[in-house]
mmCIF file of C-alpha atoms in Angstrom:
data_model
loop_
_atom_site.group_PDB
_atom_site.id
_atom_site.type_symbol
_atom_site.label_atom_id
_atom_site.label_comp_id
_atom_site.label_asym_id
_atom_site.label_seq_id
_atom_site.Cartn_x
_atom_site.Cartn_y
_atom_site.Cartn_z
ATOM 1 C CA MET A 290 -4.710 12.943 -18.808
ATOM 2 C CA VAL A 291 -1.724 12.813 -16.502
ATOM 3 C CA PHE A 292 -0.906 9.699 -14.447
ATOM 4 C CA VAL A 293 1.413 9.193 -11.489
ATOM 5 C CA ALA A 294 2.418 6.045 -9.606
ATOM 6 C CA VAL A 295 2.336 6.206 -5.808
ATOM 7 C CA LEU A 296 4.256 3.519 -3.917
ATOM 8 C CA GLY A 297 3.542 2.878 -0.251
ATOM 9 C CA GLY A 298 6.713 2.938 1.814
ATOM 10 C CA CYS A 299 5.391 3.322 5.350
ATOM 11 C CA CYS A 300 7.390 0.400 6.667
ATOM 12 C CA HIS A 301 10.700 0.908 4.851
ATOM 13 C CA ARG A 302 13.633 2.556 6.578
ATOM 14 C CA GLN A 303 14.776 5.772 4.956
ATOM 15 C CA ASP A 304 18.154 5.982 6.702
ATOM 16 C CA SER A 305 21.547 4.348 6.357
ATOM 17 C CA ASP A 306 21.065 1.875 9.242
ATOM 18 C CA ILE A 307 19.472 -0.780 7.032
ATOM 19 C CA GLY A 308 22.444 -3.120 7.278
ATOM 20 C CA ARG A 309 22.715 -2.787 11.033
ATOM 21 C CA THR A 310 19.086 -2.593 12.130
ATOM 22 C CA GLY A 311 17.056 -4.225 9.344
ATOM 23 C CA TRP A 312 14.903 -3.091 6.454
ATOM 24 C CA LEU A 313 11.768 -2.156 8.357
ATOM 25 C CA ARG A 314 11.129 0.866 10.501
ATOM 26 C CA PRO A 315 10.788 0.295 14.243
ATOM 27 C CA GLY A 316 7.124 -0.032 15.148
ATOM 28 C CA THR A 317 6.127 -1.577 11.810
ATOM 29 C CA PRO A 318 2.703 -3.223 12.211
ATOM 30 C CA GLU A 319 2.935 -6.992 12.589
ATOM 31 C CA THR A 320 -0.260 -8.212 10.888
ATOM 32 C CA VAL A 321 -1.184 -8.070 7.222
ATOM 33 C CA ARG A 322 -4.345 -6.135 8.102
ATOM 34 C CA GLU A 323 -2.403 -3.507 10.079
ATOM 35 C CA GLN A 324 0.269 -3.183 7.396
ATOM 36 C CA THR A 325 -2.399 -2.839 4.710
ATOM 37 C CA PHE A 326 -4.139 -0.053 6.645
ATOM 38 C CA ALA A 327 -0.779 1.687 7.180
ATOM 39 C CA LYS A 328 -0.008 1.514 3.444
ATOM 40 C CA LEU A 329 -3.443 2.857 2.546
ATOM 41 C CA GLU A 330 -3.192 5.673 5.099
ATOM 42 C CA GLU A 331 0.098 6.654 3.488
ATOM 43 C CA LEU A 332 -1.628 6.580 0.103
ATOM 44 C CA ASP A 333 -4.226 9.003 1.493
ATOM 45 C CA VAL A 334 -1.440 11.401 2.530
ATOM 46 C CA ALA A 335 0.074 11.227 -0.970
ATOM 47 C CA LEU A 336 -3.336 11.814 -2.575
ATOM 48 C CA LYS A 337 -3.872 14.920 -0.443
ATOM 49 C CA LYS A 338 -0.459 16.260 -1.496
ATOM 50 C CA LEU A 339 -1.512 15.711 -5.121
ATOM 51 C CA ALA A 340 -4.844 17.484 -4.431
ATOM 52 C CA VAL A 341 -6.920 14.469 -5.503
ATOM 53 C CA THR A 342 -9.162 11.929 -3.770
ATOM 54 C CA ARG A 343 -9.407 8.149 -3.620
ATOM 55 C CA LYS A 344 -11.689 8.326 -6.656
ATOM 56 C CA SER A 345 -8.597 9.351 -8.671
ATOM 57 C CA VAL A 346 -6.950 5.976 -8.019
ATOM 58 C CA ILE A 347 -7.513 4.017 -11.216
ATOM 59 C CA ARG A 348 -5.402 0.918 -10.567
ATOM 60 C CA CYS A 349 -3.584 -0.805 -7.711
ATOM 61 C CA LEU A 350 -0.854 -3.400 -7.919
ATOM 62 C CA CYS A 351 -0.744 -5.287 -4.640
ATOM 63 C CA PHE A 352 1.835 -7.751 -3.353
ATOM 64 C CA LEU A 353 1.382 -10.271 -0.544
ATOM 65 C CA SER A 354 4.260 -12.187 1.000
ATOM 66 C CA ASP A 355 1.785 -15.005 1.698
ATOM 67 C CA PRO A 356 -1.224 -15.396 -0.622
ATOM 68 C CA GLY A 357 -2.930 -17.129 2.312
ATOM 69 C CA ASN A 358 -3.327 -13.635 3.822
ATOM 70 C CA TRP A 359 -5.670 -12.634 0.970
ATOM 71 C CA GLU A 360 -8.840 -12.533 3.078
ATOM 72 C CA GLU A 361 -7.412 -10.223 5.771
ATOM 73 C CA PHE A 362 -5.747 -8.037 3.138
ATOM 74 C CA ASN A 363 -8.990 -7.767 1.171
ATOM 75 C CA LYS A 364 -10.990 -6.796 4.279
ATOM 76 C CA ALA A 365 -8.664 -3.859 4.941
ATOM 77 C CA TYR A 366 -8.548 -2.871 1.257
ATOM 78 C CA SER A 367 -12.365 -3.003 1.006
ATOM 79 C CA GLN A 368 -12.741 -0.711 4.016
ATOM 80 C CA PHE A 369 -10.471 1.869 2.375
ATOM 81 C CA PHE A 370 -12.009 1.854 -1.100
ATOM 82 C CA THR A 371 -15.705 1.863 -0.237
ATOM 83 C CA GLU A 372 -17.057 2.870 -3.646
ATOM 84 C CA GLY A 373 -15.714 2.878 -7.151
ATOM 85 C CA PHE A 374 -13.038 0.244 -6.615
ATOM 86 C CA PRO A 375 -10.003 0.820 -8.831
ATOM 87 C CA ALA A 376 -8.787 -2.018 -11.030
ATOM 88 C CA ARG A 377 -6.545 -4.290 -8.975
ATOM 89 C CA THR A 378 -3.992 -7.011 -9.463
ATOM 90 C CA THR A 379 -2.781 -8.908 -6.399
ATOM 91 C CA VAL A 380 0.146 -11.302 -6.551
ATOM 92 C CA GLY A 381 2.240 -13.330 -4.163
ATOM 93 C CA ALA A 382 5.802 -12.047 -3.915
ATOM 94 C CA GLN A 383 8.937 -12.412 -1.853
ATOM 95 C CA LEU A 384 8.981 -9.163 0.111
ATOM 96 C CA LEU A 385 11.463 -7.782 2.609
ATOM 97 C CA ARG A 386 11.638 -9.834 5.787
ATOM 98 C CA GLY A 387 8.722 -8.793 8.001
ATOM 99 C CA LEU A 388 6.876 -7.011 5.210
ATOM 100 C CA LEU A 389 3.540 -8.701 4.571
ATOM 101 C CA ALA A 390 1.932 -6.411 1.984
ATOM 102 C CA GLU A 391 2.923 -3.728 -0.495
ATOM 103 C CA ILE A 392 0.652 -1.526 -2.586
ATOM 104 C CA GLU A 393 1.433 0.575 -5.642
ATOM 105 C CA ALA A 394 -1.319 2.868 -6.933
ATOM 106 C CA MET A 395 -1.763 4.514 -10.318
ATOM 107 C CA VAL A 396 -3.481 7.879 -9.914
ATOM 108 C CA GLU A 397 -5.092 10.062 -12.566
ATOM 109 C CA LEU A 398 -4.283 13.732 -12.114
ATOM 110 C CA PRO A 399 -6.302 16.606 -13.542
ATOM 111 C CA GLU A 400 -4.641 18.406 -16.437
#
């Protein structure tokens, strides 16, 4: 088996203006639910590039800037993974200012 880690970066700036304009891209969703959906949509794009489906996700490591946002985060996550939930660990973490959720996925690739 071959495994690859996929890290959601939908809200991070990819340019050199971080110091001047902040860490997050303009238009970053403001709620944990919206950010979670954006991260998971980006995961879908990565899965398509790898020619696999959501069923290939075997584990997710999730970070919340406020563990009190668990319920809203879980609602969005549960709508994305509707069957065959991958193993998941969710922890509270100090994230970039304005970032409410981060998701890293471990994906099994066909040999």
